[in-house]
Coordinates of C-alpha atoms in Angstrom, one line a residue:
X1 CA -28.0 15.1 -42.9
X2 CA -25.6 16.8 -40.3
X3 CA -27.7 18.8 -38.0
X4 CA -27.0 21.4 -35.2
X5 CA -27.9 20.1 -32.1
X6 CA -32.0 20.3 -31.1
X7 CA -32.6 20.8 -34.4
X8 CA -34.3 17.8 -36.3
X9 CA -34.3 18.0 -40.5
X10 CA -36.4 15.5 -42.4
X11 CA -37.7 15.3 -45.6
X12 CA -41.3 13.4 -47.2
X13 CA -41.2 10.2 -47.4
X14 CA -39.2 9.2 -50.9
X15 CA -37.8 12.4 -51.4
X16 CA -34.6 12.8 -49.1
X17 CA -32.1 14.0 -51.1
X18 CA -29.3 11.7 -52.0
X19 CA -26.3 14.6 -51.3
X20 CA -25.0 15.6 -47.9
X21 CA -27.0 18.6 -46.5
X22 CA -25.4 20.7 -43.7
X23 CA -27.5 22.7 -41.1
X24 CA -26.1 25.5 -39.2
X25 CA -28.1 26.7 -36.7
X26 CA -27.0 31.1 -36.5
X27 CA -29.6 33.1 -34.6
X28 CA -30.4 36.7 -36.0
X29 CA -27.5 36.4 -38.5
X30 CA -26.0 40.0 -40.0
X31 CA -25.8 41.0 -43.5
X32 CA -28.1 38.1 -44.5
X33 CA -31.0 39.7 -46.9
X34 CA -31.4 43.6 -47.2
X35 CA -35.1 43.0 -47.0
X36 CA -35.3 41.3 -43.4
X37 CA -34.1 42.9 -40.2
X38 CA -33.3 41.3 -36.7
X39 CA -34.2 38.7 -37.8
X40 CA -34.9 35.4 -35.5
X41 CA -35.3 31.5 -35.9
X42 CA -33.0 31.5 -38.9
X43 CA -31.0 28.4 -40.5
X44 CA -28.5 27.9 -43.0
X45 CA -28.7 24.8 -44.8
X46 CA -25.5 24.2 -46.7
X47 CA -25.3 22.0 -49.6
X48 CA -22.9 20.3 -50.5
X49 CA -21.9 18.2 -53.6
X50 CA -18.7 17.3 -54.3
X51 CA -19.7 15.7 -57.7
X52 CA -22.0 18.6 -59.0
X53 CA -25.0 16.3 -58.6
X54 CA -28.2 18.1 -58.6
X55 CA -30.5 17.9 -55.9
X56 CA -33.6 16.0 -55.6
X57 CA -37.0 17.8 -56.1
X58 CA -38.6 17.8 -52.5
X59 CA -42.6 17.8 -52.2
X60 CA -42.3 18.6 -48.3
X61 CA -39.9 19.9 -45.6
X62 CA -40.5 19.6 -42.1
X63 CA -38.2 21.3 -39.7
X64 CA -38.5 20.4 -36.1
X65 CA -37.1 22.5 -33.0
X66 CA -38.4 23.5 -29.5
X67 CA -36.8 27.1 -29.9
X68 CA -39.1 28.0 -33.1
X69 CA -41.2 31.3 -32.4
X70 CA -44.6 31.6 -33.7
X71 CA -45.1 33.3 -36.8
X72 CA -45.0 33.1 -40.8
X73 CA -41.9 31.4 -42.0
X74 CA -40.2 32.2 -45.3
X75 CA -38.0 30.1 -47.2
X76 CA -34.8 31.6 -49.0
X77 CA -32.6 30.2 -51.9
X78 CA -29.2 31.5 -52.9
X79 CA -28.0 29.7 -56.1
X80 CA -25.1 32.3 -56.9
X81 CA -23.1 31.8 -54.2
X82 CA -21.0 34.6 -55.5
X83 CA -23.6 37.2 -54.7
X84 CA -23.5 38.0 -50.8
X85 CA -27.4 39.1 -50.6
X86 CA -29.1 37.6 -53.7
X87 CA -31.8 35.4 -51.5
X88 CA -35.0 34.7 -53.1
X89 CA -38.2 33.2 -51.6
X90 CA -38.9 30.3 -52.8
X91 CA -41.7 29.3 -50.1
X92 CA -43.5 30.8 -46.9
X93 CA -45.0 28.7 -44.2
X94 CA -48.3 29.7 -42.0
X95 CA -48.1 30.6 -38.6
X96 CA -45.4 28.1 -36.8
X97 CA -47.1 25.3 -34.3
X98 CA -45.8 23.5 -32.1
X99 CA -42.3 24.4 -33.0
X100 CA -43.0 23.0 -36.4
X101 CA -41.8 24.7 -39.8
X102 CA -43.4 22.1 -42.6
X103 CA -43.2 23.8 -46.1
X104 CA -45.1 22.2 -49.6
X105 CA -44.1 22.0 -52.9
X106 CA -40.9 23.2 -52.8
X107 CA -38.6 22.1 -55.4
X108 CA -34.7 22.2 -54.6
X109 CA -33.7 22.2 -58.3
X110 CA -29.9 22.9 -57.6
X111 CA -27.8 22.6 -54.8
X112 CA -26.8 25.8 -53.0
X113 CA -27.4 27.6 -50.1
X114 CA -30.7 28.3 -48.2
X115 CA -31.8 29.9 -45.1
X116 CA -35.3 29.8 -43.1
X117 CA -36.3 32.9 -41.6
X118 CA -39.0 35.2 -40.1
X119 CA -40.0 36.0 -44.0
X120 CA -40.4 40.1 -45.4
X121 CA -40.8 42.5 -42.4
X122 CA -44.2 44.6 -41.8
X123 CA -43.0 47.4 -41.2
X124 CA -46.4 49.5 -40.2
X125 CA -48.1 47.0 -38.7
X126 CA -51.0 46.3 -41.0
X127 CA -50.6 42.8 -41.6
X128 CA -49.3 42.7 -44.6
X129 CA -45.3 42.1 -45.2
X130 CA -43.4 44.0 -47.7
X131 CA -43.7 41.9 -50.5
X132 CA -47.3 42.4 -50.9
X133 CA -47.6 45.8 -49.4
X134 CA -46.9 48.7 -51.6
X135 CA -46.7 51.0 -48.9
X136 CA -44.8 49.3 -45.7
X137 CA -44.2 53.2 -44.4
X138 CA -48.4 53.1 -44.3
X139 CA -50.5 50.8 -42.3
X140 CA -53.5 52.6 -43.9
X141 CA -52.2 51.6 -47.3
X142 CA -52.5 47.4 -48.1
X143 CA -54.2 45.1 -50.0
X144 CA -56.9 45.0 -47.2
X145 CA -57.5 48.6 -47.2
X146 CA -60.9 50.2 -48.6
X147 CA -59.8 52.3 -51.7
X148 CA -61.0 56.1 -51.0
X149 CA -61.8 58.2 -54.3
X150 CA -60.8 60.9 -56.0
X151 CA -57.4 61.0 -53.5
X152 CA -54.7 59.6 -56.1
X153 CA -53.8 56.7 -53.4
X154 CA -53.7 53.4 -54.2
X155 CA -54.7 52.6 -50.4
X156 CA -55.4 48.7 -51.8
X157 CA -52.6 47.7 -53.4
X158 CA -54.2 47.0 -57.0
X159 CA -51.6 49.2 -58.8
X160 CA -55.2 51.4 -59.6
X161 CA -56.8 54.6 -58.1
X162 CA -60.2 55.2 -58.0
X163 CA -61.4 58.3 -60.2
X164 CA -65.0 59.3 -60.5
X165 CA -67.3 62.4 -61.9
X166 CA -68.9 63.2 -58.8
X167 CA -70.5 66.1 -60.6
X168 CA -72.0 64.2 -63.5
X169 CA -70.5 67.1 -66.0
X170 CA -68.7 64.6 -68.1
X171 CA -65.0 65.6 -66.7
X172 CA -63.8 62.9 -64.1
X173 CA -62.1 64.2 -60.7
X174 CA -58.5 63.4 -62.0
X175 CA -58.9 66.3 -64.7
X176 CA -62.0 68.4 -63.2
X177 CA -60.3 70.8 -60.7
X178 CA -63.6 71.0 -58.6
X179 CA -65.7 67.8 -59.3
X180 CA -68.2 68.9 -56.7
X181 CA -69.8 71.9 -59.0
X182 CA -70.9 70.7 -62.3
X183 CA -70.7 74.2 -63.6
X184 CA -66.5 73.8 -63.1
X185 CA -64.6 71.6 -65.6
X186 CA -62.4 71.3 -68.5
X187 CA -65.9 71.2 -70.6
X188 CA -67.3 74.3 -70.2
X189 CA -66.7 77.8 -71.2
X190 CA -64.9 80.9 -68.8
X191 CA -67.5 83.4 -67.3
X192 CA -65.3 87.2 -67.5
X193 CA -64.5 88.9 -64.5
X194 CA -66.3 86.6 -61.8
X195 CA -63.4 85.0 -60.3
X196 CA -63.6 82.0 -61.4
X197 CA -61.9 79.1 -63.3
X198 CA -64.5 77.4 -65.2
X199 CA -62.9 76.1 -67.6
X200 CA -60.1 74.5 -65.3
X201 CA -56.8 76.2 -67.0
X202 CA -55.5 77.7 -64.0
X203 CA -56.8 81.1 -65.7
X204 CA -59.7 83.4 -64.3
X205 CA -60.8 85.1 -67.4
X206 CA -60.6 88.7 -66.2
X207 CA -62.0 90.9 -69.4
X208 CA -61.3 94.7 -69.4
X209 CA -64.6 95.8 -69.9
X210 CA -63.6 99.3 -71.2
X211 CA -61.2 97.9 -73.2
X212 CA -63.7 96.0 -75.4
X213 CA -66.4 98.7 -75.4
X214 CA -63.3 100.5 -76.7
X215 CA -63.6 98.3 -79.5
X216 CA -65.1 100.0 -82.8
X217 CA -68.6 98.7 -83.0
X218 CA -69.5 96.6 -86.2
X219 CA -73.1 96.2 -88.3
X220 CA -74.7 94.2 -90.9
X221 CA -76.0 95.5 -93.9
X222 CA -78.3 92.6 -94.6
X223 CA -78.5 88.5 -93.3
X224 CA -76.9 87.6 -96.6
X225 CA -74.9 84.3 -94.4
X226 CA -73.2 83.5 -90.8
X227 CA -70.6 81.9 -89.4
X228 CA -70.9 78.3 -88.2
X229 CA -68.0 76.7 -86.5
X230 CA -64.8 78.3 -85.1
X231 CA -61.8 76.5 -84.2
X232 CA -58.7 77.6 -82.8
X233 CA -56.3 76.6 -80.4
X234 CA -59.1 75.9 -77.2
X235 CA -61.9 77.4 -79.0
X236 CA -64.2 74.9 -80.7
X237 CA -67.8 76.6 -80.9
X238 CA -70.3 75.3 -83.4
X239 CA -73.4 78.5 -83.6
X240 CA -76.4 79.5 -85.8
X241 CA -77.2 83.0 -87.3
X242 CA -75.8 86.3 -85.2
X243 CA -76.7 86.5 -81.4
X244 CA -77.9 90.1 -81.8
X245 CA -79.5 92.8 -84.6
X246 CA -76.2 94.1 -85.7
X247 CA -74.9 90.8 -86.5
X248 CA -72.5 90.6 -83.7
X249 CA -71.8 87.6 -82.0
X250 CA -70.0 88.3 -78.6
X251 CA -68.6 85.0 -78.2
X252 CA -65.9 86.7 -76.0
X253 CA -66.4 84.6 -72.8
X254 CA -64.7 81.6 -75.4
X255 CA -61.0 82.1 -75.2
X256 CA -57.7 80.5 -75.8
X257 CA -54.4 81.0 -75.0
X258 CA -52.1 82.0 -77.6
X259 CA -47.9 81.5 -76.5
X260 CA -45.7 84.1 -78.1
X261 CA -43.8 83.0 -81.4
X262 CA -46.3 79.6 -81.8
X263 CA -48.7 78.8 -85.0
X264 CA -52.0 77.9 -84.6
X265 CA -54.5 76.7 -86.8
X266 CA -57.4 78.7 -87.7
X267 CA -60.6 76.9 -88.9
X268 CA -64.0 78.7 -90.1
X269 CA -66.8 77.0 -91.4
X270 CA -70.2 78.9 -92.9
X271 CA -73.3 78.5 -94.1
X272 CA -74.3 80.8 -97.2
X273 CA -78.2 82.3 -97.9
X274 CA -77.5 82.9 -101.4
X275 CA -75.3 81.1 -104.3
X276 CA -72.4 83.8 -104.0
X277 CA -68.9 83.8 -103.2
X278 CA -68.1 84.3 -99.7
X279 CA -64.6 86.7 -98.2
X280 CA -64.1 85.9 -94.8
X281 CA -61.5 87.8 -92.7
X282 CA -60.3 87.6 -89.0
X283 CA -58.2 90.4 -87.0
X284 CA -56.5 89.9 -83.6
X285 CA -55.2 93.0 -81.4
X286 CA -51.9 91.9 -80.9
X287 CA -50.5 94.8 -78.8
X288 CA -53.8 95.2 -77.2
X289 CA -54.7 98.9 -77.9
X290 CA -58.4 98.6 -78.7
X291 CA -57.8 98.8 -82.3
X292 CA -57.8 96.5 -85.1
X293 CA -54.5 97.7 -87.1
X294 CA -53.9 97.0 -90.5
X295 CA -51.2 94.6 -89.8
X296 CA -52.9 92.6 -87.4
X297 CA -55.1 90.9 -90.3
X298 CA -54.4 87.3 -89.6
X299 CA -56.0 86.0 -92.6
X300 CA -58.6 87.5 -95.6
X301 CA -59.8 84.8 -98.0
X302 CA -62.7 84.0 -100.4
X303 CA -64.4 80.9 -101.2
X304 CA -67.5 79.1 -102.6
X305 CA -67.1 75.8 -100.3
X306 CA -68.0 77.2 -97.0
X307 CA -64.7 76.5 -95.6
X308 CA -61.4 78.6 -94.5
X309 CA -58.2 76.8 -93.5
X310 CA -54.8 78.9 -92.0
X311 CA -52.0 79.1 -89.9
X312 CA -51.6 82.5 -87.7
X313 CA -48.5 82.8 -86.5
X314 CA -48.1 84.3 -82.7
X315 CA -45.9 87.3 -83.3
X316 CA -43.2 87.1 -80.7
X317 CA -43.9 90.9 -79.3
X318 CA -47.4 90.5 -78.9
X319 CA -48.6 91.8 -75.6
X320 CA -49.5 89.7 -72.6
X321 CA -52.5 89.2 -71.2
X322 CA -56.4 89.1 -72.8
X323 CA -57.3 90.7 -75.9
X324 CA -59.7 90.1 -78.9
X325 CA -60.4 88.4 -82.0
X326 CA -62.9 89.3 -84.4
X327 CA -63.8 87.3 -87.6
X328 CA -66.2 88.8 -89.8
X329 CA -68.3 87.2 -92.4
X330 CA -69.2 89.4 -96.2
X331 CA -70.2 89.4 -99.8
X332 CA -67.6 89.2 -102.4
X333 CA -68.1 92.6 -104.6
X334 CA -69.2 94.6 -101.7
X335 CA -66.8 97.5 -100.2
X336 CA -63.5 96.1 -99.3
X337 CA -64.1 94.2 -95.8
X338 CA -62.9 96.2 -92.9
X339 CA -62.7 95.6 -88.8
X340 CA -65.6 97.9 -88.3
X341 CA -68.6 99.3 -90.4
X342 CA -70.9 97.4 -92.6
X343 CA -70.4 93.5 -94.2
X344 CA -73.6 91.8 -95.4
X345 CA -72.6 88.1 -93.2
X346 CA -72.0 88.0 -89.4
X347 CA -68.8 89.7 -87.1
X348 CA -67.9 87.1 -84.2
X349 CA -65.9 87.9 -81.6
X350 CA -63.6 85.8 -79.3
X351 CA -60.8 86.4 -76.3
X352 CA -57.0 85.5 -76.7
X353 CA -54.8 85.6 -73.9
X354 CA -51.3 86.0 -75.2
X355 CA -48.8 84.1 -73.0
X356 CA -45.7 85.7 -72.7
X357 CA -42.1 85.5 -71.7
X358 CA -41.8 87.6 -68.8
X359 CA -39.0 86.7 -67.2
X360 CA -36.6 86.1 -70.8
X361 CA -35.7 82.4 -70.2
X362 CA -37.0 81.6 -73.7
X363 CA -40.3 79.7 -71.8
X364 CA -44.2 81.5 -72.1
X365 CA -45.5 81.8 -68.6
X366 CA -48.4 79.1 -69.4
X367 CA -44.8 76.2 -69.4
X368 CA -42.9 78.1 -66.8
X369 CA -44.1 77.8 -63.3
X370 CA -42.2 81.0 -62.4
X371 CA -42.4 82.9 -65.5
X372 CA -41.0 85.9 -63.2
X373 CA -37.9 84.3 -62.3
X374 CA -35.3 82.9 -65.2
X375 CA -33.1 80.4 -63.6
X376 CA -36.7 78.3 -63.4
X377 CA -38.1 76.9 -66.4
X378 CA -38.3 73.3 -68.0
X379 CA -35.3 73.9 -69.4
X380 CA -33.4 74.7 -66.2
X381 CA -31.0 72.0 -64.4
X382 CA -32.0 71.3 -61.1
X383 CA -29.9 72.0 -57.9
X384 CA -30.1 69.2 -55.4
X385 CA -31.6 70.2 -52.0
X386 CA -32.4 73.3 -52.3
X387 CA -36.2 72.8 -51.8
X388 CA -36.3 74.7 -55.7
X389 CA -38.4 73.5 -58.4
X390 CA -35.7 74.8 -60.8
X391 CA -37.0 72.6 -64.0
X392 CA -40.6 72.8 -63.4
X393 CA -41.4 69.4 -63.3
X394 CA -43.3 69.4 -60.0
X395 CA -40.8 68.5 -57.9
X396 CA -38.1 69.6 -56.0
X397 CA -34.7 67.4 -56.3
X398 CA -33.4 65.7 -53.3
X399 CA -30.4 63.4 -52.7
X400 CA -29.5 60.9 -49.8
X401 CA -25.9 61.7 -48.5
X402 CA -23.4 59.1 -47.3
X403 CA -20.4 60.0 -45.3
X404 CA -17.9 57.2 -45.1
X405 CA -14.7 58.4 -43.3
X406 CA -13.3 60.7 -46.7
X407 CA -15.7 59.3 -49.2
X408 CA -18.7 61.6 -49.6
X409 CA -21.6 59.5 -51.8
X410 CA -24.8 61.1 -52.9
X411 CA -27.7 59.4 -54.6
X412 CA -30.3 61.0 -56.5
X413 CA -33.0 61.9 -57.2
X414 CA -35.5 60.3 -54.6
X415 CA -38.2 59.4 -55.7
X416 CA -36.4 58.6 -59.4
X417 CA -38.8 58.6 -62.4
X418 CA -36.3 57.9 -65.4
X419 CA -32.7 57.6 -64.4
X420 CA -31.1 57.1 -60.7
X421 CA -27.4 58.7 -59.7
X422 CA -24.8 57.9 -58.0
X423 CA -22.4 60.6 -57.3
X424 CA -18.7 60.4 -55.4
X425 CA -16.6 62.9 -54.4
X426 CA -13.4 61.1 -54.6
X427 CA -11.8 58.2 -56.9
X428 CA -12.6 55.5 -54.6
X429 CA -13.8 52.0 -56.0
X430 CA -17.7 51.7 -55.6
X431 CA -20.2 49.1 -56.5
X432 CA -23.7 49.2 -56.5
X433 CA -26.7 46.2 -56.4
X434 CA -30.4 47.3 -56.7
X435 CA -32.5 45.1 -55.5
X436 CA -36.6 44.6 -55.4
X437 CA -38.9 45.0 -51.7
X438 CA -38.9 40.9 -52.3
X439 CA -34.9 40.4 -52.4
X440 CA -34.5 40.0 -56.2
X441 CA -31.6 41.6 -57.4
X442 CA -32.3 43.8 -60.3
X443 CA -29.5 45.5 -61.0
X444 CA -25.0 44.7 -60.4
X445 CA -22.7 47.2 -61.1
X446 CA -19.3 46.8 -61.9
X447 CA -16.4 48.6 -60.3
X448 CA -16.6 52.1 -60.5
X449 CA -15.0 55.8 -59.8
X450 CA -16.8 59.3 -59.4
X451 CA -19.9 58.3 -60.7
X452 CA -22.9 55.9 -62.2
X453 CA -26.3 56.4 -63.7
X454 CA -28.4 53.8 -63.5
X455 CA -32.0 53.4 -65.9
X456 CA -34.9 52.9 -63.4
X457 CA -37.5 53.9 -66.3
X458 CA -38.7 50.5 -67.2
X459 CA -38.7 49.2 -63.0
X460 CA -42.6 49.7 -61.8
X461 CA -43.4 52.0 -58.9
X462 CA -42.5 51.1 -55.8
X463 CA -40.0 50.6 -52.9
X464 CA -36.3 49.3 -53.9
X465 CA -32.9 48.8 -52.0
X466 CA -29.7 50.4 -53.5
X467 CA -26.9 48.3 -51.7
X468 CA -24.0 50.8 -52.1
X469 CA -20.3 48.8 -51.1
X470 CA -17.3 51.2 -51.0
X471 CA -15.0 48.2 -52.1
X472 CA -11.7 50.2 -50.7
X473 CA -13.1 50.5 -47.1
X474 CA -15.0 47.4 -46.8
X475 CA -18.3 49.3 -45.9
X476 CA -21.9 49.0 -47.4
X477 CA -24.3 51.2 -46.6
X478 CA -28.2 51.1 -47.7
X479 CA -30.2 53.3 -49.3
X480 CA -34.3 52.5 -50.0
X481 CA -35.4 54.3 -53.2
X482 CA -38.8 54.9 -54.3
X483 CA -39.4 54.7 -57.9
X484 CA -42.4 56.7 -59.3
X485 CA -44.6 57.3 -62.5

């Protein structure tokens, strides 16, 4: 064993290895792992081979040397010696004593190169190093925080938030918009014109009140059979015999929303007094006039078995906003069933809210978060920093910029769900390396020109380092990246 001077390099007893080993003492080294800054105390340990030989597997390693700092003491291997910044931990001390470094159960497999350092760097402060912290930006975020409900953190570390139903109305926090009122979540039904989202759509059910007592009023001849279940699109409601005398059932606090162009599925169950053949048919007031027009019939059927399956198709002018649906229940062989007047079965009615396409980007204003502007929409490609939500996803794209003397290199987006770019604005020769918070590469580019897209959507969340080397000038710059799901 060659050693630099003061420094003293010995093995368990048995397990020295039977190569040369070089140690190099180089204090706060540059350019050594992408994942540790400044760092102090650090070795190389060269070894060398000339015959290929592997080395020994070693139990123990001591490393003896009066200018050792306290602290926790990582191990790194290199075994490509190709790669400039591929280091891997392979061990971590405790907290040095004594100037002693001792390190079990490490196995030197192959020869290579290997460095001891001050191990992954805690950024925040907490405690806790990067490669067990998922947040080294946070020193309230760790695997010794307390995890805080309901706030979509994971301030412990467990890859898990903590979701609950405060309320106890059967809608957990992550989908019930106010988990403190049980009378508020995706379960229950919209109140009209009170302001409120009960139902958790991002709708307050505002209902022209006029406008439905415009409606032409309907009766019942007799209780001959009602309507039992109703399904379509959001509305799902199950009900027994008429809620009033004239066999109207004002169900119109139930509502849906209905985009322009779409088909949804009507279903109608019923329950029949009398062993007779059943018509059912169902209007809606497309263009919202108070009137039930003859071509806005959606279906008229008959049958014996209770049941009534169709498709209504959305037309594509219908007019935005709330209107009405009205199914009525009758006799076959009475007068021909009409929107208003008599039928010998029960009228229900329900509220539609027609989403339309305000803005004429071909997306309804319940998919497009600015349904008044048309260069925003899912469909729309997004321009980087410019604080705009152009596609609609939630976020706004952003891009880190590097200027190296004439070479412009952007990188985006940040944070990257699916795929990660790498954008030059001339044809110089680039080559990229991402690599993990814990210094294992995951990804080597070749050489490249103008551009590079790299698949981060199978990496898990977290923190990674794009190592970015503009091969013509010699330079490498650094870019952390934050992967998200």
């Amino acid at each position: 064993i060659y050693e630099s001077a003061g420094v003293t390099f010995s093995f368990t007893d048995e397990t020295t290895p039977a190569g040369e080993i070089y140690v190099t003492k180089l204090n706060a080294p540059d350019n050594i792992n992408p994942v540790e800054e400044n760092a102090a105390d650090v070795y190389w340990i060269i070894n060398y081979y000339p015959t290929g030989e592997k080395l020994t597997t070693t139990t123990s390693i001591t490393l003896f040397d009066n200018s050792i700092s306290d602290g926790v003491k990582s191990l790194y291997n290199r075994a490509d010696n190709a790669v400039t910044d591929n280091w891997i931990s392979i061990s971590s001390a405790g907290t040095a004593v004594d100037n002693i470094v001792d390190f079990d159960q490490i196995e030197f497999a192959d020869y290579g190169q290997y460095f001891l350092g001050q191990g992954l760097l805690d950024a925040d402060g907490d405690s806790f190093t990067a490669d067990v912290d998922c947040n080294d930006n946070d020193a309230s975020i760790n695997p010794g925080a307390e995890e805080i409900i309901n706030n979509d953190i994971d301030e412990n570390c467990d890859g898990m938030t903590v979701v609950v139903d405060a309320d106890n109305d059967g809608a957990n926090s992550d989908i019930d918009c106010d988990d403190e009122d049980a009378s508020i979540s995706p379960l229950n039904a919209e109140i009209p014109n009170n302001d409120i989202d009960e139902n958790c759509d991002g709708l307050v059910f505002m209902q022209d009140a006029e406008l439905y007592g415009s409606y032409c009023a309907p009766t019942r001849a007799d209780s001959f059979g009602f309507i039992t279940w109703v399904q379509f699109g959001d509305i799902a409601n199950q009900s027994d015999d008429a809620t009033s005398e004239s066999g109207v059932s004002d169900f119109t606090s139930i509502s849906t929303v209905l985009v322009t162009g779409s088909t949804v599925n009507l279903s109608v169950n019923s329950f029949l007094d009398f062993d007779e053949t059943q018509v059912l048919s169902a209007w809606i007031d497309w263009n919202g006039d108070g009137e039930f027009a003859d071509d806005e019939l959606v279906f008229s059927g008959q049958t014996d078995f209770e049941t009534w399956r169709s498709d209504v198709v959305v037309p594509s002018d219908a007019k935005g906003g709330n209107t009405i649906m009205r199914i009525r229940l009758s006799k076959l062989g009475d007068a021909t069933i009409t929107a208003c007047g008599d039928a010998t079965g029960e009228t229900e009615d329900y509220t539609v809210f027609i989403a339309s396409d305000n803005d004429g980007d071909g997306y309804s204003s319940v998919e497009d978060c600015n349904d008044e502007d048309s260069a925003i929409n899912p469909g729309a490609t997004e321009i980087v920093n410019n604080d705009v939500d152009e596609d609609c996803n939630g976020e706004a794209l952003t891009s880190s910029t590097f200027e190296l003397e004439d070479s412009t290199i952007d990188v985006f987006p940040n944070p990257v769900t699916d795929n990660l770019y790498i954008r030059v604005d001339d044809n110089s020769r680039i080559a990229v390396k991402l690599i993990s918070i814990t210094g294992k590469l995951i990804y080597q580019s070749g050489t490249f020109k103008f551009g590079k897209q790299i698949d981060m959507a199978d990496l898990a969340a977290g923190l990674y380092f794009l190592e970015i080397n503009h091969l013509d000038l010699n330079k490498r710059v650094v870019d952390k990246i934050e992967v998200i799901k």
